[in-house]
Tab-separated table of C-alpha atoms in Angstrom:
chain	number	residue	atom	x	y	z
A	87	MET	CA	0.000	0.000	0.000
A	88	LEU	CA	1.593	3.200	-1.082
A	89	VAL	CA	0.942	6.021	1.275
A	90	THR	CA	2.487	9.358	0.639
A	91	ASN	CA	-0.228	11.623	1.861
A	92	LYS	CA	0.479	13.160	5.205
A	93	ALA	CA	-3.172	13.256	6.069
A	94	THR	CA	-3.524	9.570	5.530
A	95	ILE	CA	-0.578	8.893	7.782
A	96	VAL	CA	-2.101	10.885	10.539
A	97	GLN	CA	-5.393	9.116	10.125
A	98	MET	CA	-3.561	5.831	10.298
A	99	ALA	CA	-2.019	6.923	13.530
A	100	GLY	CA	-5.472	7.411	14.899
A	101	ILE	CA	-6.459	3.947	13.853
A	102	TRP	CA	-3.381	2.493	15.489
A	103	ARG	CA	-4.438	4.108	18.714
A	104	GLN	CA	-7.911	2.670	18.447
A	105	THR	CA	-6.536	-0.788	17.870
A	106	ALA	CA	-4.281	-0.430	20.855
A	107	THR	CA	-7.281	0.513	22.922
A	108	LEU	CA	-9.100	-2.547	21.693
A	109	CYS	CA	-6.192	-4.772	22.633
A	110	SER	CA	-6.115	-3.332	26.078
A	111	GLN	CA	-9.785	-4.112	26.394
A	112	LEU	CA	-9.170	-7.707	25.360
A	113	SER	CA	-6.195	-8.467	27.442
A	114	GLY	CA	-7.504	-6.699	30.460
A	115	ARG	CA	-4.296	-4.900	30.837
A	116	SER	CA	-4.118	-1.286	30.310
A	117	PHE	CA	-1.358	-0.111	28.217
A	118	SER	CA	0.086	3.183	28.397
A	119	ARG	CA	-1.782	5.060	25.870
A	120	MET	CA	0.221	5.408	22.770
A	121	SER	CA	1.259	8.907	22.302
A	122	THR	CA	0.538	10.592	19.119
A	123	LYS	CA	4.136	10.592	18.387
A	124	ASP	CA	4.358	6.832	18.800
A	125	SER	CA	1.345	6.311	16.649
A	126	ILE	CA	2.676	8.406	13.903
A	127	ARG	CA	6.005	6.684	14.217
A	128	ASN	CA	4.337	3.309	13.904
A	129	ALA	CA	2.356	4.434	10.945
A	130	SER	CA	5.319	5.940	9.236
A	131	ARG	CA	7.467	2.892	9.955
A	132	SER	CA	4.942	0.482	8.586
A	133	ARG	CA	4.311	2.612	5.601
A	134	ARG	CA	7.929	3.353	4.883
A	135	VAL	CA	7.458	7.028	4.572
A	136	LEU	CA	10.485	9.235	4.845
A	137	PHE	CA	9.217	12.196	6.836
A	138	CYS	CA	6.176	12.926	8.780
A	139	PRO	CA	5.581	16.254	10.446
A	140	HIS	CA	3.355	16.659	13.470
A	141	ILE	CA	0.473	18.049	11.622
A	142	ARG	CA	-3.084	16.987	12.009
A	143	PRO	CA	-5.018	18.614	9.300
A	144	PHE	CA	-8.129	16.570	9.948
A	145	SER	CA	-10.219	17.089	12.978
A	146	THR	CA	-11.157	13.474	13.312
A	147	THR	CA	-7.712	12.666	14.477
A	148	LEU	CA	-7.684	15.173	17.305
A	149	PRO	CA	-7.307	13.604	20.687
A	150	ILE	CA	-10.565	15.080	21.866
A	151	PHE	CA	-12.360	12.808	19.482
A	152	ASN	CA	-10.254	9.744	20.009
A	153	GLU	CA	-10.114	9.980	23.756
A	154	ARG	CA	-13.714	9.193	24.367
A	155	LYS	CA	-14.248	5.954	26.038
A	156	PRO	CA	-15.314	3.240	23.660
A	157	ASP	CA	-18.720	1.841	24.539
A	158	GLY	CA	-18.976	-1.840	25.180
A	159	LYS	CA	-21.446	-2.533	22.427
A	160	LYS	CA	-19.219	-0.991	19.782
A	161	VAL	CA	-16.258	-2.917	21.098
A	162	GLU	CA	-18.171	-6.162	20.912
A	163	GLU	CA	-19.287	-5.346	17.401
A	164	ASP	CA	-15.793	-4.480	16.293
A	165	LEU	CA	-14.404	-7.587	17.840
A	166	ASP	CA	-16.988	-9.764	16.148
A	167	ALA	CA	-16.296	-8.067	12.905
A	168	LEU	CA	-12.604	-8.652	13.260
A	169	VAL	CA	-12.952	-12.297	14.224
A	170	THR	CA	-15.424	-13.232	11.506
A	171	GLY	CA	-13.380	-11.412	8.945
A	172	LYS	CA	-15.881	-8.769	7.989
A	173	LYS	CA	-13.558	-6.001	9.083
A	174	ARG	CA	-9.977	-5.995	8.049
A	175	PRO	CA	-7.583	-5.139	10.836
A	176	MET	CA	-4.416	-3.207	10.414
A	177	THR	CA	-1.345	-5.208	9.889
A	178	GLY	CA	2.107	-3.934	10.662
A	179	PRO	CA	5.559	-4.865	11.924
A	180	ASP	CA	5.423	-3.330	15.396
A	181	LEU	CA	2.737	-5.390	16.965
A	182	THR	CA	2.674	-6.414	20.554
A	183	GLU	CA	1.992	-9.981	21.436
A	184	GLU	CA	-1.644	-9.335	22.128
A	185	GLU	CA	-2.087	-7.420	18.963
A	186	SER	CA	-0.479	-10.145	16.895
A	187	VAL	CA	-2.737	-12.749	18.476
A	188	VAL	CA	-5.775	-10.695	17.638
A	189	PHE	CA	-4.628	-10.181	14.144
A	190	LYS	CA	-3.819	-13.850	13.694
A	191	VAL	CA	-7.237	-14.837	14.911
A	192	ALA	CA	-8.967	-12.111	13.057
A	193	LYS	CA	-7.174	-12.768	9.763
A	194	PRO	CA	-9.795	-13.031	7.144
A	195	LYS	CA	-10.100	-16.008	4.911
A	196	ARG	CA	-8.329	-15.653	1.603
A	197	ARG	CA	-10.787	-15.521	-1.208
A	198	ASN	CA	-10.618	-18.547	-3.450
A	199	PRO	CA	-9.153	-17.326	-6.756
A	200	LEU	CA	-11.366	-19.742	-8.653
A	201	GLY	CA	-14.397	-18.454	-6.900
A	202	PHE	CA	-17.337	-20.735	-7.352
A	203	PHE	CA	-15.421	-23.626	-8.908
A	204	ASN	CA	-13.006	-26.126	-7.490
A	205	VAL	CA	-10.108	-27.865	-9.163
A	206	ALA	CA	-11.267	-31.441	-8.635
A	207	GLY	CA	-14.644	-30.679	-10.156
A	208	MET	CA	-13.036	-29.047	-13.143
A	209	ILE	CA	-10.768	-32.040	-13.725
A	210	ILE	CA	-13.663	-34.476	-13.575
A	211	PHE	CA	-15.702	-32.322	-15.920
A	212	ALA	CA	-12.846	-32.036	-18.417
A	213	GLY	CA	-12.261	-35.778	-18.239
A	214	GLY	CA	-15.913	-36.494	-18.906
A	215	LEU	CA	-15.935	-34.068	-21.840
A	216	ALA	CA	-12.842	-35.672	-23.364
A	217	LEU	CA	-14.424	-39.095	-22.995
A	218	LEU	CA	-17.574	-37.902	-24.726
A	219	ILE	CA	-15.684	-36.362	-27.656
A	220	ASN	CA	-13.576	-39.482	-28.036
A	221	TYR	CA	-16.695	-41.632	-28.032
A	222	LYS	CA	-18.342	-39.532	-30.725
A	223	ARG	CA	-15.212	-39.769	-32.853
A	224	ARG	CA	-15.036	-43.551	-32.440
A	225	VAL	CA	-18.688	-43.941	-33.359
A	226	GLN	CA	-18.151	-41.868	-36.513
A	227	ARG	CA	-15.155	-43.997	-37.478
A	228	ALA	CA	-17.083	-47.215	-36.927
A	229	VAL	CA	-20.007	-45.948	-39.016
A	230	ASP	CA	-17.702	-44.931	-41.883
A	231	ALA	CA	-15.901	-48.266	-41.859
A	232	HIS	CA	-19.179	-50.161	-41.827
A	233	LYS	CA	-20.577	-48.049	-44.642
A	234	GLU	CA	-17.457	-48.648	-46.741
A	235	GLU	CA	-17.712	-52.364	-46.152
A	236	GLN	CA	-21.383	-52.331	-47.034
A	237	GLY	CA	-20.738	-50.257	-50.128
A	238	SER	CA	-18.062	-52.489	-51.506
A	239	GLU	CA	-20.121	-55.623	-51.039
A	240	SER	CA	-22.043	-56.463	-54.154
A	241	PHE	CA	-25.636	-55.591	-53.586
A	242	GLY	CA	-27.244	-58.613	-55.066
A	243	LYS	CA	-25.092	-60.838	-57.265
A	244	ALA	CA	-24.172	-59.631	-60.742
A	245	LEU	CA	-25.497	-62.088	-63.292
A	246	ILE	CA	-22.095	-62.818	-64.777
A	247	GLY	CA	-20.884	-66.320	-65.250
A	248	GLY	CA	-22.710	-69.544	-65.717
A	249	PRO	CA	-22.310	-72.949	-67.292
A	250	PHE	CA	-20.162	-73.346	-70.376
A	251	GLN	CA	-18.323	-76.114	-72.178
A	252	LEU	CA	-15.112	-75.409	-74.054
A	253	ILE	CA	-11.925	-77.129	-75.143
A	254	ASP	CA	-8.523	-76.203	-73.770
A	255	GLN	CA	-5.309	-75.979	-75.805
A	256	ASN	CA	-4.496	-79.632	-75.140
A	257	GLY	CA	-7.840	-80.845	-76.344
A	258	GLY	CA	-9.351	-81.507	-72.939
A	259	ILE	CA	-12.800	-80.417	-71.923
A	260	PHE	CA	-13.156	-77.379	-69.674
A	261	THR	CA	-16.398	-76.405	-67.995
A	262	GLN	CA	-17.492	-74.130	-65.175
A	263	GLU	CA	-16.780	-77.032	-62.803
A	264	SER	CA	-13.103	-76.764	-63.705
A	265	LEU	CA	-13.124	-73.242	-62.254
A	266	LYS	CA	-13.781	-74.601	-58.764
A	267	GLY	CA	-11.022	-75.022	-56.232
A	268	LYS	CA	-9.042	-71.857	-56.919
A	269	PHE	CA	-9.444	-68.273	-58.044
A	270	SER	CA	-9.424	-67.653	-61.803
A	271	LEU	CA	-8.685	-64.637	-63.961
A	272	ILE	CA	-10.420	-64.807	-67.323
A	273	TYR	CA	-9.608	-62.734	-70.399
A	274	PHE	CA	-11.591	-62.847	-73.639
A	275	GLY	CA	-9.638	-62.153	-76.823
A	276	PHE	CA	-8.363	-63.712	-80.026
A	277	THR	CA	-4.951	-64.681	-81.304
A	278	LEU	CA	-4.940	-62.436	-84.382
A	279	CYS	CA	-5.419	-59.306	-82.309
A	280	PRO	CA	-3.172	-56.409	-83.522
A	281	ASP	CA	-2.050	-54.881	-80.251
A	282	ILE	CA	-4.679	-54.859	-77.485
A	283	CYS	CA	-4.775	-58.569	-76.593
A	284	PRO	CA	-0.965	-58.915	-76.431
A	285	GLU	CA	-0.845	-55.846	-74.197
A	286	GLU	CA	-3.568	-57.209	-71.916
A	287	LEU	CA	-1.944	-60.632	-71.765
A	288	ASP	CA	1.353	-59.048	-70.736
A	289	LYS	CA	-0.561	-57.208	-68.040
A	290	MET	CA	-2.091	-60.499	-66.965
A	291	ALA	CA	1.387	-62.023	-66.736
A	292	ILE	CA	2.474	-59.304	-64.293
A	293	ILE	CA	-0.739	-59.640	-62.246
A	294	VAL	CA	-0.420	-63.400	-61.972
A	295	LYS	CA	3.262	-63.116	-61.042
A	296	ASN	CA	2.491	-60.546	-58.322
A	297	LEU	CA	-0.286	-62.658	-56.873
A	298	ARG	CA	1.740	-65.846	-56.921
A	299	LYS	CA	4.533	-63.998	-55.119
A	300	GLN	CA	2.015	-63.212	-52.391
A	301	GLY	CA	1.147	-66.894	-52.181
A	302	VAL	CA	-2.188	-66.649	-53.978
A	303	ASP	CA	-2.900	-69.521	-56.328
A	304	ILE	CA	-4.674	-68.037	-59.345
A	305	GLN	CA	-5.532	-69.701	-62.627
A	306	PRO	CA	-5.177	-67.511	-65.730
A	307	ILE	CA	-7.631	-68.338	-68.520
A	308	PHE	CA	-7.729	-67.021	-72.086
A	309	ILE	CA	-11.005	-67.590	-73.936
A	310	SER	CA	-11.030	-67.003	-77.668
A	311	CYS	CA	-13.814	-64.953	-79.248
A	312	ASP	CA	-12.697	-66.160	-82.663
A	313	PRO	CA	-13.316	-69.927	-82.589
A	314	ILE	CA	-13.160	-70.305	-86.353
A	315	ARG	CA	-9.492	-69.337	-86.611
A	316	ASP	CA	-8.331	-70.128	-83.055
A	317	THR	CA	-7.930	-73.875	-82.842
A	318	PRO	CA	-6.385	-75.539	-79.773
A	319	LEU	CA	-3.029	-75.856	-81.545
A	320	VAL	CA	-3.110	-72.196	-82.550
A	321	LEU	CA	-3.877	-71.266	-78.962
A	322	ARG	CA	-1.021	-73.378	-77.665
A	323	LYS	CA	1.494	-71.726	-79.993
A	324	TYR	CA	0.126	-68.267	-79.306
A	325	LEU	CA	0.240	-68.623	-75.544
A	326	GLU	CA	3.844	-69.827	-75.619
A	327	ASP	CA	4.833	-66.239	-76.426
A	328	PHE	CA	3.559	-65.048	-73.070
A	329	ASP	CA	5.355	-65.775	-69.838
A	330	ILE	CA	2.285	-67.023	-67.972
A	331	GLU	CA	2.735	-70.330	-66.246
A	332	GLY	CA	-0.296	-72.577	-66.258
A	333	ILE	CA	-2.409	-70.435	-68.541
A	334	VAL	CA	-5.386	-72.206	-70.045
A	335	GLY	CA	-6.502	-71.297	-73.570
A	336	LEU	CA	-10.114	-72.148	-74.387
A	337	THR	CA	-11.956	-72.465	-77.670
A	338	GLY	CA	-14.679	-74.654	-79.134
A	339	SER	CA	-17.477	-74.566	-81.621
A	340	TYR	CA	-19.039	-71.256	-82.543
A	341	SER	CA	-22.224	-71.943	-80.582
A	342	ASP	CA	-20.303	-72.965	-77.437
A	343	VAL	CA	-18.151	-69.840	-77.566
A	344	GLU	CA	-21.189	-67.711	-78.241
A	345	ALA	CA	-22.960	-69.243	-75.237
A	346	CYS	CA	-19.964	-68.615	-72.969
A	347	CYS	CA	-19.634	-65.011	-74.132
A	348	LYS	CA	-23.318	-64.482	-73.520
A	349	ALA	CA	-23.026	-65.887	-69.981
A	350	TYR	CA	-20.162	-63.481	-69.258
A	351	ARG	CA	-21.882	-60.550	-70.988
A	352	VAL	CA	-18.970	-60.252	-73.417
A	353	TYR	CA	-19.643	-58.472	-76.686
A	354	PHE	CA	-17.859	-59.859	-79.729
A	355	SER	CA	-18.330	-59.171	-83.383
A	356	THR	CA	-17.320	-62.402	-85.134
A	357	PRO	CA	-20.067	-63.418	-87.520
A	358	PRO	CA	-20.808	-67.145	-87.654
A	359	ASP	CA	-20.273	-67.550	-91.364
A	360	VAL	CA	-16.611	-66.567	-91.721
A	361	THR	CA	-13.972	-69.101	-92.646
A	362	ALA	CA	-10.472	-69.591	-91.377
A	363	GLU	CA	-8.909	-67.894	-94.387
A	364	ASP	CA	-10.797	-64.657	-93.943
A	365	ASP	CA	-8.895	-61.660	-92.691
A	366	TYR	CA	-10.884	-59.708	-90.137
A	367	ILE	CA	-10.502	-58.006	-86.791
A	368	VAL	CA	-12.789	-59.077	-83.941
A	369	ASP	CA	-14.270	-56.218	-82.008
A	370	HIS	CA	-14.776	-57.320	-78.370
A	371	SER	CA	-15.131	-55.959	-74.850
A	372	ILE	CA	-11.844	-55.785	-72.991
A	373	PHE	CA	-12.149	-57.002	-69.416
A	374	PHE	CA	-10.547	-59.279	-66.851
A	375	TYR	CA	-13.023	-61.369	-64.876
A	376	LEU	CA	-12.127	-62.586	-61.390
A	377	MET	CA	-13.916	-65.817	-60.427
A	378	ASP	CA	-13.857	-67.370	-56.965
A	379	PRO	CA	-13.108	-71.016	-55.990
A	380	GLU	CA	-16.836	-71.765	-56.175
A	381	GLY	CA	-16.974	-70.690	-59.806
A	382	GLU	CA	-18.896	-67.511	-58.945
A	383	PHE	CA	-18.165	-64.041	-60.250
A	384	VAL	CA	-16.279	-61.674	-57.931
A	385	ASN	CA	-15.210	-58.582	-59.858
A	386	VAL	CA	-14.368	-57.203	-63.290
A	387	PHE	CA	-11.331	-55.073	-64.166
A	388	GLY	CA	-11.372	-52.816	-67.212
A	389	ARG	CA	-8.672	-50.974	-69.087
A	390	ARG	CA	-8.399	-48.217	-66.524
A	391	TYR	CA	-6.610	-50.622	-64.145
A	392	ASP	CA	-2.898	-51.006	-64.757
A	393	ALA	CA	-1.056	-54.171	-63.714
A	394	GLN	CA	-0.158	-52.934	-60.212
A	395	GLY	CA	-3.595	-51.500	-59.510
A	396	ALA	CA	-5.323	-54.644	-60.686
A	397	SER	CA	-3.061	-56.934	-58.619
A	398	GLU	CA	-3.720	-54.862	-55.490
A	399	GLU	CA	-7.463	-54.878	-56.047
A	400	ILE	CA	-7.498	-58.614	-56.709
A	401	ALA	CA	-5.388	-59.300	-53.620
A	402	LYS	CA	-7.820	-57.219	-51.549
A	403	LYS	CA	-10.825	-59.062	-52.889
A	404	ILE	CA	-9.204	-62.443	-52.315
A	405	LYS	CA	-8.295	-61.520	-48.749
A	406	LYS	CA	-11.848	-60.427	-48.036
A	407	TRP	CA	-13.434	-63.470	-49.645
A	408	VAL	CA	-15.339	-66.038	-47.556
A	409	PRO	CA	-17.068	-69.143	-48.917
A	410	ALA	CA	-20.818	-68.829	-49.405
A	411	LYS	CA	-21.751	-71.009	-46.436
A	412	ASP	CA	-19.664	-68.919	-44.037
A	413	ARG	CA	-20.934	-65.627	-45.353
A	414	ARG	CA	-23.290	-63.568	-43.177
A	415	GLU	CA	-24.472	-59.986	-42.940
A	416	SER	CA	-21.856	-57.785	-41.340
A	417	SER	CA	-23.499	-56.128	-38.347
A	418	PHE	CA	-22.571	-52.755	-37.016
A	419	GLN	CA	-20.613	-52.992	-33.766
A	420	LYS	CA	-21.339	-50.027	-31.547
A	421	PRO	CA	-18.204	-48.994	-29.696
A	422	SER	CA	-18.202	-48.969	-25.906
A	423	PHE	CA	-18.397	-45.568	-24.224
A	424	TRP	CA	-15.943	-46.372	-21.464
A	425	LYS	CA	-13.262	-48.277	-23.362
A	426	PHE	CA	-11.690	-45.261	-24.978
A	427	TRP	CA	-8.550	-47.172	-25.958
A	428	GLU	CA	-10.354	-49.385	-28.475
B	191	MET	CA	-12.048	-83.772	-79.582
B	192	MET	CA	-10.427	-81.695	-82.338
B	193	ALA	CA	-13.010	-79.987	-84.481
B	194	GLU	CA	-13.015	-81.199	-88.071
B	195	LEU	CA	-13.825	-77.718	-89.351
B	196	HIS	CA	-10.226	-76.585	-88.973
B	197	SER	CA	-7.788	-77.721	-91.662
B	198	SER	CA	-4.418	-78.708	-90.304
B	199	LYS	CA	-2.529	-76.794	-93.031
B	200	ARG	CA	-3.758	-73.424	-91.789
B	201	GLU	CA	-2.942	-73.901	-88.129
B	202	ASP	CA	0.778	-73.199	-88.164
B	203	THR	CA	0.729	-70.221	-90.464
B	204	GLN	CA	-2.045	-68.421	-88.671
B	205	VAL	CA	-0.060	-67.783	-85.522
B	206	ILE	CA	1.791	-64.461	-85.411
B	207	THR	CA	4.721	-64.491	-83.025
B	208	ARG	CA	5.797	-61.702	-80.717
B	209	SER	CA	8.755	-60.682	-82.892
B	210	GLU	CA	6.588	-60.451	-86.006
B	211	ARG	CA	4.111	-58.311	-84.115
B	212	GLU	CA	6.836	-55.967	-82.948
B	213	LYS	CA	8.244	-55.595	-86.460
B	214	CYS	CA	4.777	-54.669	-87.660
B	215	TRP	CA	4.383	-52.106	-84.891
B	216	ILE	CA	7.710	-50.446	-85.650
B	217	ALA	CA	6.823	-50.108	-89.339
B	218	ARG	CA	3.422	-48.741	-88.380
B	219	ASP	CA	4.945	-46.137	-86.057
B	220	LYS	CA	7.337	-45.012	-88.788
B	221	TYR	CA	4.472	-44.661	-91.246
B	222	PHE	CA	2.385	-42.678	-88.815
B	223	ALA	CA	5.314	-40.410	-87.974
B	224	CYS	CA	5.638	-39.643	-91.670
B	225	LEU	CA	1.920	-38.914	-91.920
B	226	ASP	CA	2.072	-36.631	-88.875
B	227	LYS	CA	5.018	-34.768	-90.355
B	228	ASN	CA	3.083	-34.163	-93.540
B	229	ARG	CA	-0.026	-33.327	-91.530
B	230	ILE	CA	-2.150	-35.975	-93.163
B	231	MET	CA	-5.155	-36.910	-91.085
B	232	SER	CA	-7.234	-38.943	-93.489
B	233	VAL	CA	-5.301	-41.403	-95.595
B	234	ALA	CA	-8.191	-42.596	-97.686
B	235	ASN	CA	-8.739	-39.227	-99.324
B	236	GLN	CA	-5.089	-38.614	-100.099
B	237	ASP	CA	-3.267	-39.865	-103.112
B	238	SER	CA	-0.722	-42.530	-102.367
B	239	SER	CA	2.344	-40.435	-103.284
B	240	MET	CA	2.966	-39.254	-99.735
B	241	CYS	CA	4.837	-41.677	-97.432
B	242	ALA	CA	4.684	-44.407	-100.041
B	243	ASN	CA	7.812	-46.214	-98.818
B	244	GLU	CA	6.659	-46.410	-95.272
B	245	ARG	CA	3.274	-47.604	-96.406
B	246	SER	CA	4.778	-50.409	-98.439
B	247	ASP	CA	6.789	-51.517	-95.416
B	248	VAL	CA	3.691	-51.640	-93.317
B	249	ASP	CA	1.773	-53.540	-95.940
B	250	SER	CA	4.477	-56.155	-96.163
B	251	LEU	CA	4.978	-56.678	-92.451
B	252	CYS	CA	1.400	-56.473	-91.195
B	253	ARG	CA	-1.801	-58.239	-92.092
B	254	GLN	CA	-4.106	-56.165	-94.245
B	255	SER	CA	-6.874	-56.147	-91.653
B	256	TRP	CA	-4.387	-54.802	-89.114
B	257	VAL	CA	-3.258	-51.991	-91.427
B	258	ASP	CA	-6.815	-50.887	-92.067
B	259	TYR	CA	-7.575	-51.120	-88.344
B	260	PHE	CA	-4.519	-49.046	-87.369
B	261	ILE	CA	-5.262	-46.338	-89.916
B	262	GLN	CA	-8.924	-46.149	-88.950
B	263	ARG	CA	-8.082	-45.961	-85.273
B	264	ARG	CA	-5.553	-43.183	-85.860
B	265	GLU	CA	-8.032	-41.150	-87.840
B	266	ARG	CA	-10.718	-41.612	-85.190
B	267	THR	CA	-8.336	-40.563	-82.416
B	268	LEU	CA	-7.218	-37.476	-84.332
B	269	GLN	CA	-10.798	-36.479	-85.002
B	270	ILE	CA	-11.708	-36.844	-81.329
B	271	ASP	CA	-8.687	-34.804	-80.254
B	272	ALA	CA	-9.497	-32.086	-82.777
B	273	MET	CA	-13.069	-31.981	-81.581
B	274	LYS	CA	-11.914	-31.733	-77.967
B	275	ARG	CA	-9.567	-28.882	-78.810
B	276	PHE	CA	-12.288	-27.116	-80.742
B	277	ARG	CA	-14.741	-27.474	-77.902
B	278	THR	CA	-12.311	-26.181	-75.285
B	279	GLN	CA	-11.454	-23.243	-77.519
B	280	GLN	CA	-15.155	-22.525	-77.898
B	281	ALA	CA	-15.642	-22.635	-74.160
B	282	HIS	CA	-12.722	-20.258	-73.580
B	283	ASP	CA	-14.024	-17.829	-76.202
B	284	GLU	CA	-17.435	-17.882	-74.610
B	285	LEU	CA	-16.013	-17.203	-71.165
B	286	ASP	CA	-13.912	-14.322	-72.521
B	287	ALA	CA	-16.927	-12.828	-74.256
B	288	ARG	CA	-18.976	-13.055	-71.097
B	289	GLU	CA	-16.211	-11.487	-69.060
B	290	ALA	CA	-15.851	-8.662	-71.595
B	291	THR	CA	-19.553	-7.844	-71.525
B	292	SER	CA	-19.618	-7.800	-67.746
B	293	ARG	CA	-16.572	-5.540	-67.716
B	294	GLU	CA	-18.263	-3.224	-70.221
B	295	GLU	CA	-21.381	-3.043	-68.098
B	296	LEU	CA	-19.392	-2.210	-64.993
B	297	ARG	CA	-17.509	0.481	-66.865
B	298	ASN	CA	-20.721	1.988	-68.208
B	299	LYS	CA	-22.152	2.138	-64.739
B	300	PHE	CA	-19.404	4.366	-63.439
B	301	VAL	CA	-18.778	6.547	-66.477
B	302	LYS	CA	-20.644	9.855	-66.403
B	303	ARG	CA	-22.750	10.237	-69.481
């Protein structure tokens, strides 16, 4: 407290005297009344003021006013006020023992800087809030994951695939039953294709190699859309050019090939009445078909997939695949509110 | 169960090996480079004096159906690209015109007449 005003000092001196009187009342001892000089000295000492003349500009500090005897009721009131903390007492360095006791007892309670709140309550509240936010975030994540899973599942089976009967490059019969037991990758093309089929077959070679490196057993199949010119021997020679181990080349009669292409929704433009000597290009849809070990259709990959992209997608689908009897609707698992670490 | 429709004489000659294919492609690329240099888009309408050597190479190394297919495909691609360029140019011109008119209107608003 900075006090530089002389008047204030003198007033303080008066208050010192009053406090001294109070103490004398309490202790039952009568002190020698503090002289004005002493009071001022006390005030000046406690307030660290350099000089203090004996001037009393205010009448309230005249002895005539301060010498009246304090009435009992006022003393009681003041004492109560001091003890309960309603009135702040003077504090200072030159206190007598009695005065210091009074002041210690009458020290008011420090106001809580937080006021209404307390620290423990705030911590619990913050903890609860964090838990709630975390829970909301986990629920959102679970919903998104479930939605993605639901979205990628085929909604109803695509009507691709079905029974067929063709001949492989060694003359053996190949039907849809031969697809069972392992995953298959089917490509429809023809041997006299200018550039697209060779490109796609090279892509297939990379895909099959990648998948076999990952331990996936996949059967590559090449089905000819040009049965008139593509005999089993032709297929065998053609497929030797491509570094695909275990590739199966299929052909057959025109009606059998037409039936297979229809089952797989493959468009092809070979008319039925051409002969082997004719020179023509077959216009056909360019897709890879992924079939599962039960001979059912899984997914189709068009020209926008490159070799790496296609191998990754196929690997994903194979990893996710479950046999039909073990398949069931994926249910949404609601996360637990309390287990925030999950 | 070999089908009787296929004659055994044809089988061996019908297969085109990888090296033959690549030779055909190289000749085709050379021919198309010549056509691009001479800015020929449609081959059918031109006389056969331009790029005659390259064309003969292609004809000898590739099957006729392949040659026709390659040429048709090139023409189709060039037409599509030209159309795309034309359309984008149109769009840009339209945007510029619209911007100019809006600028004019703004200017007219503030000019004291």
